Amino acid sequence: MQHIDQSSVNDASLSPDRFSTRPLPDFQQFEAWRSFMSHISDISLVDNHVQGFEVDYLSWDLGGISLSQTSLPSTAQRRWRHLPKSHMDHWCLVLSKGPDHCSPSGSSQKISFRSLTKPFEGEGADEEVVTLYLSRDLFRAEARSLDLAHGAVLKSWQSAILTDYLTVLARELPSVSRDHLAGLSAATCAVVKACLAATSDATAEAEKPIVVALRERARRIVRQNLASADFGPETLGQMVFVSRSKLYRIFESSGGVARSIQQERLAEAHRRLTQSQLKKPISALASEVGFTDHSAFSRAFKLEYGYSPSEARELALAKSLLETQIASDIPTDGAALSKGAS
């Protein structure tokens, strides 16, 4: 039975290879996944009585490097070990996400670096794994530094930058055109070199993609702290692990750090105001996104969107009522046939 689907290469966008165990009976699913990965590693289940093993796998070839994204069952603990005789003379950067009952979010993630030519064993129940495979041909000058990093779980700024970069890369690849493939591959290599085999030249080459990753990380942190009225540029810089001047350069094109934080607050307020099921007072919604002064919130909101918060809510309600009315005026097929026959 064939489980790999090679999408059409005539599409202007990048087309991933796909693999899934879902079409198979439960008792065949794990062995199918184990066989699929056998060219890289040997995988086994800690509990052999696990029923079913649903996996969805995507892989993009970027030319010399490739990125895979895998969804796995978090209920199935498994062990794996590299096969040192594998034909893949690559390094891999692995971003794994799984359940963590000690974390406030209920999940955690880590990023590690390995060489596929060296022994490595691990165990876990990750539910999502993003892996970047790196050909040695593209990193000959950095080979010694990268080999020394084998088995490392990355920390501090390297972890933050590479985690965000891989997250953005995996999210945006489906919309990337083939015309941008060479530039994307070069940018990705530059980020890896700057983080794992840093030289002044490598850092300069990676500046632009690193800024993109840091901006994404900063925006995510801002969205997580919208309710704190005291959250500002200084706190954000500490959480992103960059200096105040570096943070300002990251957001310079967006009008500055404070401006970007306010835009995130206003965007969330707008989203909540236009949800017809939410009936909270506008002042309460403003407070939830970090505005302690209702008048200041109203002025900032109108300046950003061209209408007041109350008008935003009224427009959303009117739109909802209109859509409901239109839906109720559309006859069913049976009613339409009956009307036509009379």
CSV table of N, CA, C and O in Angstrom, one decimal, residues 170-218:
chain,number,residue,atom,x,y,z
A,170,ALA,N,8.2,26.8,9.4
A,170,ALA,CA,7.2,25.7,9.2
A,170,ALA,C,5.8,26.3,8.9
A,170,ALA,O,5.1,25.7,8.1
A,171,ARG,N,5.5,27.4,9.5
A,171,ARG,CA,4.2,28.0,9.3
A,171,ARG,C,4.1,28.6,7.9
A,171,ARG,O,3.0,28.6,7.2
A,172,GLU,N,5.2,29.2,7.4
A,172,GLU,CA,5.1,30.0,6.2
A,172,GLU,C,5.5,29.2,4.9
A,172,GLU,O,5.2,29.6,3.8
A,173,LEU,N,6.1,28.0,5.0
A,173,LEU,CA,6.6,27.3,3.9
A,173,LEU,C,5.4,27.0,2.9
A,173,LEU,O,5.7,27.1,1.7
A,174,PRO,N,4.2,26.6,3.3
A,174,PRO,CA,3.2,26.4,2.3
A,174,PRO,C,2.9,27.5,1.4
A,174,PRO,O,2.3,27.3,0.3
A,175,SER,N,3.2,28.7,1.8
A,175,SER,CA,2.9,29.9,0.9
A,175,SER,C,4.1,30.4,0.2
A,175,SER,O,4.0,31.4,-0.5
A,176,VAL,N,5.3,29.8,0.4
A,176,VAL,CA,6.5,30.3,-0.3
A,176,VAL,C,6.6,29.8,-1.7
A,176,VAL,O,6.3,28.6,-2.0
A,177,SER,N,6.9,30.7,-2.6
A,177,SER,CA,7.0,30.3,-4.1
A,177,SER,C,8.4,29.7,-4.3
A,177,SER,O,9.4,29.9,-3.6
A,178,ARG,N,8.5,28.9,-5.4
A,178,ARG,CA,9.8,28.3,-5.8
A,178,ARG,C,10.8,29.4,-6.1
A,178,ARG,O,12.0,29.1,-6.0
A,179,ASP,N,10.4,30.5,-6.6
A,179,ASP,CA,11.3,31.6,-6.9
A,179,ASP,C,12.1,32.0,-5.7
A,179,ASP,O,13.2,32.6,-5.9
A,180,HIS,N,11.6,31.9,-4.5
A,180,HIS,CA,12.3,32.3,-3.3
A,180,HIS,C,13.1,31.2,-2.7
A,180,HIS,O,13.6,31.4,-1.6
A,181,LEU,N,13.1,30.0,-3.3
A,181,LEU,CA,13.7,28.9,-2.6
A,181,LEU,C,15.2,29.1,-2.3
A,181,LEU,O,15.7,28.8,-1.2
A,182,ALA,N,16.0,29.6,-3.3
A,182,ALA,CA,17.4,29.8,-3.1
A,182,ALA,C,17.7,30.8,-1.9
A,182,ALA,O,18.6,30.5,-1.1
A,183,GLY,N,17.0,31.9,-1.9
A,183,GLY,CA,17.2,32.9,-0.9
A,183,GLY,C,16.8,32.4,0.5
A,183,GLY,O,17.4,32.6,1.5
A,184,LEU,N,15.7,31.6,0.5
A,184,LEU,CA,15.2,31.0,1.8
A,184,LEU,C,16.2,30.0,2.4
A,184,LEU,O,16.5,30.0,3.6
A,185,SER,N,16.8,29.2,1.5
A,185,SER,CA,17.8,28.2,1.9
A,185,SER,C,19.1,28.9,2.4
A,185,SER,O,19.6,28.6,3.5
A,186,ALA,N,19.5,30.0,1.8
A,186,ALA,CA,20.7,30.7,2.2
A,186,ALA,C,20.4,31.4,3.5
A,186,ALA,O,21.3,31.4,4.4
A,187,ALA,N,19.2,32.0,3.7
A,187,ALA,CA,18.9,32.7,5.0
A,187,ALA,C,18.9,31.7,6.1
A,187,ALA,O,19.4,32.0,7.2
A,188,THR,N,18.3,30.5,5.9
A,188,THR,CA,18.3,29.5,6.9
A,188,THR,C,19.7,29.0,7.3
A,188,THR,O,20.0,28.9,8.5
A,189,CYS,N,20.5,28.8,6.4
A,189,CYS,CA,21.9,28.4,6.7
A,189,CYS,C,22.6,29.5,7.5
A,189,CYS,O,23.4,29.2,8.4
A,190,ALA,N,22.3,30.7,7.1
A,190,ALA,CA,23.0,31.8,7.8
A,190,ALA,C,22.6,31.9,9.3
A,190,ALA,O,23.4,32.2,10.1
A,191,VAL,N,21.3,31.7,9.5
A,191,VAL,CA,20.8,31.7,10.9
A,191,VAL,C,21.5,30.6,11.7
A,191,VAL,O,21.9,30.8,12.9
A,192,VAL,N,21.6,29.4,11.1
A,192,VAL,CA,22.2,28.2,11.8
A,192,VAL,C,23.7,28.5,12.1
A,192,VAL,O,24.1,28.3,13.2
A,193,LYS,N,24.4,29.1,11.1
A,193,LYS,CA,25.8,29.4,11.3
A,193,LYS,C,26.0,30.4,12.4
A,193,LYS,O,26.8,30.3,13.3
A,194,ALA,N,25.1,31.5,12.4
A,194,ALA,CA,25.2,32.5,13.4
A,194,ALA,C,25.0,32.1,14.8
A,194,ALA,O,25.6,32.5,15.8
A,195,CYS,N,24.1,31.1,15.0
A,195,CYS,CA,23.7,30.6,16.3
A,195,CYS,C,24.7,29.4,16.8
A,195,CYS,O,24.9,29.3,18.0
A,196,LEU,N,25.1,28.6,15.9
A,196,LEU,CA,25.9,27.4,16.3
A,196,LEU,C,27.4,27.4,15.9
A,196,LEU,O,28.1,26.6,16.4
A,197,ALA,N,27.7,28.3,15.0
A,197,ALA,CA,29.2,28.4,14.6
A,197,ALA,C,29.5,29.9,14.3
A,197,ALA,O,29.9,30.2,13.2
A,198,ALA,N,29.3,30.7,15.4
A,198,ALA,CA,29.3,32.1,15.2
A,198,ALA,C,30.6,32.7,14.8
A,198,ALA,O,31.6,32.4,15.4
A,199,THR,N,30.6,33.5,13.7
A,199,THR,CA,31.8,34.3,13.4
A,199,THR,C,31.2,35.7,13.0
A,199,THR,O,29.9,35.8,12.9
A,200,SER,N,32.0,36.7,12.9
A,200,SER,CA,31.4,38.0,12.6
A,200,SER,C,30.8,38.0,11.2
A,200,SER,O,29.7,38.7,11.0
A,201,ASP,N,31.3,37.3,10.3
A,201,ASP,CA,30.7,37.2,8.9
A,201,ASP,C,29.4,36.5,9.0
A,201,ASP,O,28.4,36.9,8.3
A,202,ALA,N,29.3,35.4,9.7
A,202,ALA,CA,28.1,34.6,9.8
A,202,ALA,C,27.0,35.4,10.5
A,202,ALA,O,25.8,35.4,10.0
A,203,THR,N,27.4,36.1,11.5
A,203,THR,CA,26.4,36.9,12.2
A,203,THR,C,25.8,38.1,11.3
A,203,THR,O,24.6,38.3,11.3
A,204,ALA,N,26.7,38.7,10.6
A,204,ALA,CA,26.2,39.8,9.7
A,204,ALA,C,25.3,39.2,8.6
A,204,ALA,O,24.3,39.8,8.2
A,205,GLU,N,25.7,38.0,8.0
A,205,GLU,CA,24.9,37.4,7.0
A,205,GLU,C,23.5,37.0,7.5
A,205,GLU,O,22.5,37.1,6.7
A,206,ALA,N,23.4,36.7,8.8
A,206,ALA,CA,22.1,36.2,9.3
A,206,ALA,C,21.3,37.3,9.9
A,206,ALA,O,20.2,37.0,10.4
A,207,GLU,N,21.7,38.6,9.9
A,207,GLU,CA,21.0,39.7,10.6
A,207,GLU,C,19.6,39.8,10.2
A,207,GLU,O,18.7,39.8,11.1
A,208,LYS,N,19.2,39.7,8.9
A,208,LYS,CA,17.8,39.9,8.5
A,208,LYS,C,16.9,38.8,9.0
A,208,LYS,O,15.9,39.1,9.6
A,209,PRO,N,17.2,37.5,8.7
A,209,PRO,CA,16.4,36.4,9.2
A,209,PRO,C,16.3,36.4,10.7
A,209,PRO,O,15.3,36.0,11.3
A,210,ILE,N,17.4,36.7,11.4
A,210,ILE,CA,17.4,36.7,12.9
A,210,ILE,C,16.4,37.8,13.4
A,210,ILE,O,15.6,37.6,14.3
A,211,VAL,N,16.4,39.0,12.8
A,211,VAL,CA,15.5,40.0,13.1
A,211,VAL,C,14.0,39.6,13.0
A,211,VAL,O,13.2,39.8,13.8
A,212,VAL,N,13.8,38.9,11.9
A,212,VAL,CA,12.4,38.3,11.6
A,212,VAL,C,12.0,37.4,12.8
A,212,VAL,O,10.9,37.5,13.3
A,213,ALA,N,12.9,36.5,13.2
A,213,ALA,CA,12.6,35.5,14.2
A,213,ALA,C,12.4,36.3,15.6
A,213,ALA,O,11.5,35.9,16.3
A,214,LEU,N,13.3,37.2,15.9
A,214,LEU,CA,13.1,38.0,17.1
A,214,LEU,C,11.8,38.8,17.2
A,214,LEU,O,11.2,38.9,18.2
A,215,ARG,N,11.5,39.4,16.0
A,215,ARG,CA,10.2,40.2,16.0
A,215,ARG,C,9.0,39.3,16.2
A,215,ARG,O,8.1,39.6,17.0
A,216,GLU,N,9.0,38.1,15.7
A,216,GLU,CA,7.9,37.1,15.9
A,216,GLU,C,7.9,36.7,17.4
A,216,GLU,O,6.8,36.6,18.0
A,217,ARG,N,9.0,36.5,17.9
A,217,ARG,CA,9.1,36.1,19.4
A,217,ARG,C,8.6,37.2,20.2
A,217,ARG,O,7.8,37.0,21.2
A,218,ALA,N,9.0,38.5,19.9
A,218,ALA,CA,8.6,39.6,20.7
A,218,ALA,C,7.1,39.8,20.6
A,218,ALA,O,6.4,40.1,21.6
